[in-house]
Short mmCIF file of C-alpha atoms in Angstrom, two decimals:
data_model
loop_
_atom_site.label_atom_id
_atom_site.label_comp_id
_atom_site.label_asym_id
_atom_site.label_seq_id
_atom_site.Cartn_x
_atom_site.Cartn_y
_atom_site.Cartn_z
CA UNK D 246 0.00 0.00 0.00
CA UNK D 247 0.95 3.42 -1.16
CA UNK D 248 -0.14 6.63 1.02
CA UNK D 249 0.32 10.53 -0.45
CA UNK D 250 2.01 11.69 2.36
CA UNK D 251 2.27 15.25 3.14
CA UNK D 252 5.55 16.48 5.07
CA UNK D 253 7.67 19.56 6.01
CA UNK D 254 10.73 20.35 5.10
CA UNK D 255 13.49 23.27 4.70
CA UNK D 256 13.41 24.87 2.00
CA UNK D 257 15.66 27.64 3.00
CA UNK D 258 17.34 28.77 5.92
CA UNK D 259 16.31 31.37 8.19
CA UNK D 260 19.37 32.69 9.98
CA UNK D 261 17.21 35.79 12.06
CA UNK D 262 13.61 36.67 12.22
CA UNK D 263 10.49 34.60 12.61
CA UNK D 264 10.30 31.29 10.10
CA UNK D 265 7.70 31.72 7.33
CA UNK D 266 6.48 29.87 4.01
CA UNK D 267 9.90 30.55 2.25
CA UNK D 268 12.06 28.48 4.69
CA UNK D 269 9.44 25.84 5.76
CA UNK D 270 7.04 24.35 3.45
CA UNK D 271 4.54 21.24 3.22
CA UNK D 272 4.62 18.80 -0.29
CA UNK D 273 3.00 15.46 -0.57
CA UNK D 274 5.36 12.67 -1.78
CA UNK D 275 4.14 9.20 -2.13
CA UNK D 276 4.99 6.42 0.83
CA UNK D 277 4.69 2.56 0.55
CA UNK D 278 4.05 0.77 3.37
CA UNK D 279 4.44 -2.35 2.16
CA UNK D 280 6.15 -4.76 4.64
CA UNK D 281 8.80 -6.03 2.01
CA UNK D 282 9.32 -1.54 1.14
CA UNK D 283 10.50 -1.35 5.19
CA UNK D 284 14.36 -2.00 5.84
CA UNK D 285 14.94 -4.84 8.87
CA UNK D 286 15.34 -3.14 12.24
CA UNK D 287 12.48 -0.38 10.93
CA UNK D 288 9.04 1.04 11.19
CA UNK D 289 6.40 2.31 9.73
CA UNK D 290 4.72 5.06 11.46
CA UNK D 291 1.35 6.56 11.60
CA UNK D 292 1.64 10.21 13.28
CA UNK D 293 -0.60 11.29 15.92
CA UNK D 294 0.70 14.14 17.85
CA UNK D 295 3.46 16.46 17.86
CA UNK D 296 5.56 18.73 19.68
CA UNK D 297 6.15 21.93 18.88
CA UNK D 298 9.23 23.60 20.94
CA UNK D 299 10.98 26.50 20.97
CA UNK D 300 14.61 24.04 20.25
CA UNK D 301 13.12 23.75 16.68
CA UNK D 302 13.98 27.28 15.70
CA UNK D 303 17.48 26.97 16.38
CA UNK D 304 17.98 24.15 13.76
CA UNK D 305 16.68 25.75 10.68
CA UNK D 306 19.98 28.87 10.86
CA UNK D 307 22.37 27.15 8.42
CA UNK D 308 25.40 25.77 8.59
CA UNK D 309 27.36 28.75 9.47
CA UNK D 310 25.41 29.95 12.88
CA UNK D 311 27.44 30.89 15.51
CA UNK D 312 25.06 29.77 18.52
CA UNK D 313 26.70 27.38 20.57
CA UNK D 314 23.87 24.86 20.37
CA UNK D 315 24.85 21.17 19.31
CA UNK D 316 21.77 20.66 17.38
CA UNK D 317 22.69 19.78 13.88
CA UNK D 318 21.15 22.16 10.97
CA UNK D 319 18.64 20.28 8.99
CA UNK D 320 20.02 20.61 5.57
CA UNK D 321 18.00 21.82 2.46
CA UNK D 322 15.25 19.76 1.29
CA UNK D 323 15.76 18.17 4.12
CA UNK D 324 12.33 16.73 6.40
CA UNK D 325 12.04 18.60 9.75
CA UNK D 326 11.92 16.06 12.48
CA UNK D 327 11.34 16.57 16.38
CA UNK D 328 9.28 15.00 19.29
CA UNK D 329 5.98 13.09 18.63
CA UNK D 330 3.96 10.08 19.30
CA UNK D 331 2.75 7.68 16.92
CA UNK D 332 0.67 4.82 16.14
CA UNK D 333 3.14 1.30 14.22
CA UNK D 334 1.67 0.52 11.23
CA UNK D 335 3.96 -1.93 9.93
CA UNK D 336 6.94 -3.44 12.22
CA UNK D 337 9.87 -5.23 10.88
CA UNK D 338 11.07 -5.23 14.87
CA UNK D 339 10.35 -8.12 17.17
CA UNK D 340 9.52 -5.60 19.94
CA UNK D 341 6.86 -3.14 17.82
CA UNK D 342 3.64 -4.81 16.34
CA UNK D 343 1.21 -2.83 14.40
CA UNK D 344 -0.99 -0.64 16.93
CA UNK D 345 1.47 -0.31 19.14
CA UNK D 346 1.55 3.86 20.45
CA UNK D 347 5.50 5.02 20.63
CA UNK D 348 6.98 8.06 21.82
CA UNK D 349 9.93 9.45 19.58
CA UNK D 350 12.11 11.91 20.97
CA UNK D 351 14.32 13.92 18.50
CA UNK D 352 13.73 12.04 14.97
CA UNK D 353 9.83 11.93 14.16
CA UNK D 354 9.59 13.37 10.70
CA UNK D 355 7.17 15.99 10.39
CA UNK D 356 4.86 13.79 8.69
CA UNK D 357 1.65 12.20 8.31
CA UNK D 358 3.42 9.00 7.94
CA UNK D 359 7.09 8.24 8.15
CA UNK D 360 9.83 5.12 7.83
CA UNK D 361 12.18 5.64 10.76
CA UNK D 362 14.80 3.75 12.34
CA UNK D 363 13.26 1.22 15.88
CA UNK D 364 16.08 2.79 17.30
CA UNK D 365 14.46 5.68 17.63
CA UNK D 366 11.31 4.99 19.75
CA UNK D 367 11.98 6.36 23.09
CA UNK D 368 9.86 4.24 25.06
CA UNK D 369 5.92 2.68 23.81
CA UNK D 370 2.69 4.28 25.65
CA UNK D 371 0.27 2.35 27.37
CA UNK D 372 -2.24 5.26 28.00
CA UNK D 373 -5.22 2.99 28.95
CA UNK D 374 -3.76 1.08 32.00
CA UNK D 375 -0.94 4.72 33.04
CA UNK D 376 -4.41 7.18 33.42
CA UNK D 377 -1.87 9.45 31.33
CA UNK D 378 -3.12 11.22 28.29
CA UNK D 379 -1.07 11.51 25.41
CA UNK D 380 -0.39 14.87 25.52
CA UNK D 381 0.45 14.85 29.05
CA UNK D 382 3.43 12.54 27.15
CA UNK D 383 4.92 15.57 25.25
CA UNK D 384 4.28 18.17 28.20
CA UNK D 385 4.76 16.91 31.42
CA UNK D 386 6.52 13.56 30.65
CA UNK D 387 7.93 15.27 27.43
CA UNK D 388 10.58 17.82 26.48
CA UNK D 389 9.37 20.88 28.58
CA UNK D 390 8.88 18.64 31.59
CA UNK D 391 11.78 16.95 31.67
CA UNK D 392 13.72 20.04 31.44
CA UNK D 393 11.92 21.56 33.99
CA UNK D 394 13.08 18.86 36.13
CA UNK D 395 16.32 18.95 35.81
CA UNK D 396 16.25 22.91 36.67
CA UNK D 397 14.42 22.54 39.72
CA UNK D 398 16.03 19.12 41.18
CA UNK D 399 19.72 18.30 39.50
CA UNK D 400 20.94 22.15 38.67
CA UNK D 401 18.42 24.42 40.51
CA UNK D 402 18.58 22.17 43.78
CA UNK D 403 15.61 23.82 45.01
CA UNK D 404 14.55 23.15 48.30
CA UNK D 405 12.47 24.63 51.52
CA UNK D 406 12.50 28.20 51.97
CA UNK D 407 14.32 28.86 48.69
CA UNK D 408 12.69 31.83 46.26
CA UNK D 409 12.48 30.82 42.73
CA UNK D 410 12.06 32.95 40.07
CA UNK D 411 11.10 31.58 36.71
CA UNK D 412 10.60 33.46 33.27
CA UNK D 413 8.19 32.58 30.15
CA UNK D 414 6.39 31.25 33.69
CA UNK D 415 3.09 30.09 31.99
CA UNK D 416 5.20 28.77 28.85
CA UNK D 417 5.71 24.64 28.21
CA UNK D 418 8.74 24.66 30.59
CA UNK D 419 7.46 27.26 33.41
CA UNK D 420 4.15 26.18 33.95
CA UNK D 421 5.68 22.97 35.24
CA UNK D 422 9.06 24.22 37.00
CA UNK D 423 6.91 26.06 39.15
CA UNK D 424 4.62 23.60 40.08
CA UNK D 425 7.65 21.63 40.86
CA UNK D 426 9.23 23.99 42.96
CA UNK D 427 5.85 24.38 45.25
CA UNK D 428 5.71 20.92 45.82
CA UNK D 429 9.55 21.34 47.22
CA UNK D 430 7.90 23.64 49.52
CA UNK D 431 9.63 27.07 47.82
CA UNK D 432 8.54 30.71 47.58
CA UNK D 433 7.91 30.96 43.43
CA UNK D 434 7.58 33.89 40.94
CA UNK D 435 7.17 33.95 37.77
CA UNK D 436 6.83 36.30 34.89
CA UNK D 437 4.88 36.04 31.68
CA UNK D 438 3.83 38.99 28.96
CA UNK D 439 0.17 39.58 29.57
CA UNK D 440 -2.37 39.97 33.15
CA UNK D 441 -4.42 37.07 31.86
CA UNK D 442 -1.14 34.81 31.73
CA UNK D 443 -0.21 35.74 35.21
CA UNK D 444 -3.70 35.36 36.54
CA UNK D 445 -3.36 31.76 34.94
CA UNK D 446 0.01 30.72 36.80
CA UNK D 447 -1.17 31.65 39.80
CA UNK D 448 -4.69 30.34 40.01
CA UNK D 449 -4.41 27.00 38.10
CA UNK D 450 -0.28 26.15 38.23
CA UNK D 451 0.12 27.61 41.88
CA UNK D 452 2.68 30.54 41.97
CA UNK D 453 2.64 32.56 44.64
CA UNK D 454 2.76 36.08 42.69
CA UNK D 455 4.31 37.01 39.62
CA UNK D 456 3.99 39.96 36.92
CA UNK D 457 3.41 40.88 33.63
CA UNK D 458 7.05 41.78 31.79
CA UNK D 459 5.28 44.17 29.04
CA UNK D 460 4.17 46.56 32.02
CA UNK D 461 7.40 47.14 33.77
CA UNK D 462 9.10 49.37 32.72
CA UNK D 463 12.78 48.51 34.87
CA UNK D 464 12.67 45.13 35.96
CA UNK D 465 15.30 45.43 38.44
CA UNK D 466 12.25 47.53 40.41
CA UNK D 467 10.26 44.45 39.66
CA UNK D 468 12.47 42.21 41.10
CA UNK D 469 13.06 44.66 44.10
CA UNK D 470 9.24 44.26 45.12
CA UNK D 471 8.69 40.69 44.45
CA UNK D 472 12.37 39.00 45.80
CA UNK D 473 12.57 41.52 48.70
CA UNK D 474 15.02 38.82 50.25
CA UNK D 475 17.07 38.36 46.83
CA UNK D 476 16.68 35.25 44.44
CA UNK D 477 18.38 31.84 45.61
CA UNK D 478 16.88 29.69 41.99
CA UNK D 479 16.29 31.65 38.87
CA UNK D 480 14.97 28.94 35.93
CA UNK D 481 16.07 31.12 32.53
CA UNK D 482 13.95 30.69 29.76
CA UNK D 483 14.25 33.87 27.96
CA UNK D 484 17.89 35.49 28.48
CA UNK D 485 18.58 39.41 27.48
CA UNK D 486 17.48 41.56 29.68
CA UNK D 487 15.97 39.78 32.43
CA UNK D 488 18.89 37.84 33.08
CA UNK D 489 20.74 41.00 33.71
CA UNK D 490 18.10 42.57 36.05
CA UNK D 491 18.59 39.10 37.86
CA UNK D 492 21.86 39.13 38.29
CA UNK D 493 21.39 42.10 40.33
CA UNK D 494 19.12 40.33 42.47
CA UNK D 495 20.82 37.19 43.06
CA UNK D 496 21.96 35.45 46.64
CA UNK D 497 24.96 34.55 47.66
CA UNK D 498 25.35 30.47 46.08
CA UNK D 499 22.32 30.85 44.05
CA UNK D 500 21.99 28.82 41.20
CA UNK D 501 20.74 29.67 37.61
CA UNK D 502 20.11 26.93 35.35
CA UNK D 503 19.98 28.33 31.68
CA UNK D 504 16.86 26.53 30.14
CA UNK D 505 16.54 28.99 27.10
CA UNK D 506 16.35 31.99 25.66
CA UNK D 507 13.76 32.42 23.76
CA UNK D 508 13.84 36.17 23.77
CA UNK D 509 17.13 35.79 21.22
CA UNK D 510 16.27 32.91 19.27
CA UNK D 511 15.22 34.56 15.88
CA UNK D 512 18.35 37.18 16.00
CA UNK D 513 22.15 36.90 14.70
CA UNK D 514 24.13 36.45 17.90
CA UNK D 515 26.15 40.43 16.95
CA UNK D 516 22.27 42.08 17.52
CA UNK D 517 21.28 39.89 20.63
CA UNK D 518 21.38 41.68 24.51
CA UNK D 519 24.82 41.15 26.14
CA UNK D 520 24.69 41.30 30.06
CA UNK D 521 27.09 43.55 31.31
CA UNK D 522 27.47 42.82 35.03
CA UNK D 523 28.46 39.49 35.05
CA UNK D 524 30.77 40.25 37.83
CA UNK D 525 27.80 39.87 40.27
CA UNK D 526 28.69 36.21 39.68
CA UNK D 527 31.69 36.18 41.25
CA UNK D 528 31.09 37.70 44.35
CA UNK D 529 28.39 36.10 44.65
CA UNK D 530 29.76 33.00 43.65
CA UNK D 531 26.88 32.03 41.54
CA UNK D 532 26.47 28.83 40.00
CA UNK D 533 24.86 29.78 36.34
CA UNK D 534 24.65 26.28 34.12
CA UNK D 535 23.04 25.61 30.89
CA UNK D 536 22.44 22.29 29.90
CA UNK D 537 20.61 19.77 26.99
CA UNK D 538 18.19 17.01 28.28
CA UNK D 539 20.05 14.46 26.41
CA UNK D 540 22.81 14.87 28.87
CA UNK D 541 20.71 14.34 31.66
CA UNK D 542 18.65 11.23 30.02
CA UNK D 543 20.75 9.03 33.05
CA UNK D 544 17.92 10.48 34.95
CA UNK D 545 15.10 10.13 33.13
CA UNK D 546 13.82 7.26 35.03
CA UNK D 547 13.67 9.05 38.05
CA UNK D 548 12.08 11.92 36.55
CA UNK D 549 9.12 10.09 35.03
CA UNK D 550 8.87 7.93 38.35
CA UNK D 551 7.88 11.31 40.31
CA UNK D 552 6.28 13.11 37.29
CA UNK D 553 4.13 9.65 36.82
CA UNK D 554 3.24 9.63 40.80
CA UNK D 555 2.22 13.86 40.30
CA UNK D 556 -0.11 13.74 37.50
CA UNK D 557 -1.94 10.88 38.70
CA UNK D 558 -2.41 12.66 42.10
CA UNK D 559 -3.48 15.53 40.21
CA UNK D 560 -0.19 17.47 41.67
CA UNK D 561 1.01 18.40 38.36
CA UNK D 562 -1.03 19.78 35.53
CA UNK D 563 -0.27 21.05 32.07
CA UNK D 564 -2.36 23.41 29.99
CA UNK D 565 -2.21 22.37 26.03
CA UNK D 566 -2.72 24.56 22.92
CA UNK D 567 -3.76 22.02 20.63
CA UNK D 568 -3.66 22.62 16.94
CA UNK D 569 -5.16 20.41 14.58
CA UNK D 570 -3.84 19.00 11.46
CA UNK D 571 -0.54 18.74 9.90
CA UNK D 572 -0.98 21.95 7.79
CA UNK D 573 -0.90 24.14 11.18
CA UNK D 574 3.27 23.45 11.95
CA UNK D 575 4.41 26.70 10.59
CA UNK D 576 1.83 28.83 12.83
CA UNK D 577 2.11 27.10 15.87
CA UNK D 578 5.92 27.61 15.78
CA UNK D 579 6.05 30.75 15.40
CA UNK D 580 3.04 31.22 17.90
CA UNK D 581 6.00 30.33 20.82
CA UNK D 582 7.64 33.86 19.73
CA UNK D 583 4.67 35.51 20.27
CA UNK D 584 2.92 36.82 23.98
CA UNK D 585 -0.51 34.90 22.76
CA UNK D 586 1.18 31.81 23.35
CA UNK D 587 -0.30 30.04 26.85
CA UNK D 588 1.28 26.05 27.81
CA UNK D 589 2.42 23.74 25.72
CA UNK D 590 1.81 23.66 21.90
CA UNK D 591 0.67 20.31 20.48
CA UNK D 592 -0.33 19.14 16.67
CA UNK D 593 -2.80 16.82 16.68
CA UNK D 594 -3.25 15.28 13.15
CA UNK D 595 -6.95 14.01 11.99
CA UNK D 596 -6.09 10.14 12.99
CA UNK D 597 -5.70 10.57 16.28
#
């Protein structure tokens, strides 16, 4: 059997501003999924969901960017791939059968349907007997909650009595690192750009206060009302500018993990805010750390043991924005560089 398959790839790279129809675009190829058409060791996959995250942006530069990320540039022509689940429609591996629901971390083509490597599948999903729903796989047990993780417990070390701050608060990652923290018993703030955003971290994701960034005017006044007692935890998911202000703000040992920065993802590196008083680090002998989950996938066990144990006890929660159909990739990317953007940003295509 032969499928028209529609898919996205690069058609040119986009090395500042906001992605649109000239560097990404969707074409329908034809795909057989006949069993003796899959290579040994393979299989065929039926997408369901997807996960759109802010990492994407960073791949489609070109081969000369000067970030400092490891992710490799997709190449022209070349399918976009990230995060997804999927449904095996033909399996030429002993441990996948057809039906069987996989998550794929990394190397899910942006596809309706897609050959890949078995070697890929992160883990398979039984939703019925966890009580998890899928998309609670690509939020909380996904990318942004996973990374959230690792700021709080392995680099933030957050425990009772410390104040957290947290930025793009009511974003994929923030919604859940500050959940995180309150169970750990801290004091948490976050920020986000609009009132109805902070109104939504605090009533349904449990901060204790936070503010809206497009109405201050000088954040280190900001962070004078709301950290009083400094900052011990600051989970940086935006950079520029509100890095600096915390720096300013920060406690003796405190500990920044460097998430993201979303807030200089779509400019060259020569236009993007420099923080000038990096010095702050050294007296206070600050611990600032940025990281990629894949070094810290030792851990993921542990992390989806206590993640598992919070959703079902209804201690964690994510909010989804979920966008139906494949055709909707290119606008709900670029909806994470916008202030509309509220949780974590899911594709659902018309099989699920």
């Amino acid at each position: 059997m032969a499928v028209e398959n529609r898919e996205w790839y690069l058609a040119c790279y986009a090395p500042h501003g906001v992605p649109n129809s000239n560097h990404l675009k969707l074409r329908t190829v034809s795909l057989s999924l006949e069993p003796h058409s899959i290579p040994d060791g393979h299989v065929a996959i039926e997408t369901l969901l997807l996960s759109i995250d802010p990492y994407l942006r960073t791949t489609f530069t070109g081969p000369h960017n000067l970030d400092g990320l490891y992710f490799p540039q997709f190449q022209l022509n070349e399918v976009i791939r990230g995060v997804g689940i999927g449904r095996v429609k033909v399996s030429k591996d002993s441990k996948y059968k057809e039906g069987d629901i996989v998550l794929v971390f990394g190397d899910l083509p942006f596809a309706e349907y897609s050959v890949i490597s078995s070697t890929n599948i992160f883990t398979k999903i039984d939703a019925a007997s966890d009580g998890i729903s899928l998309p609670d796989y690509l939020s909380c047990l996904g990318v942004p909650g996973f990374a959230a993780w690792v700021s709080i417990e392995v680099i933030g070390k957050a425990k009772e009595g410390s104040n957290v701050f947290i930025s793009a608060a009511s974003g994929g990652v923030g919604m859940i690192a500050g959940q995180l923290a309150k169970l750990r018993s801290c004091r948490v703030i976050g920020t986000t750009g609009s009132d109805e955003k902070v109104k939504l971290m605090k009533e349904e994701f449990g901060y204790d206060d936070g503010f809206n960034y497009n109405k201050e005017a000088d954040f280190d006044a900001a962070l004078s009302k709301y950290f009083p007692d400094g900052i011990d935890v600051y989970v940086d998911n935006v950079g520029g500018k509100m890095l600096e202000a915390v720096l300013n703000h920060v406690n003796k040992h405190a500990r920044i993990p460097l998430c993201g920065m979303i807030s200089q993802y779509n400019k060259v590196w020569t236009e993007r805010d420099g923080v000038r008083n990096l010095l702050n680090m050294v007296g206070k002998e600050v611990r600032m750390e940025g990281f990629m989950i894949g070094s810290h996938f030792n851990r993921f066990d542990d992390f989806a043991k206590e993640m598992k144990k919070y959703i079902k006890e209804g201690k964690v929660k994510a909010k989804h924005k979920i966008n139906i159909g494949i055709e909707s990739v290119l606008d709900s990317l670029n909806s994470l560089f916008t202030s509309s953007n509220v949780g974590k940003v899911i594709i659902q295509f018309n099989a699920q």
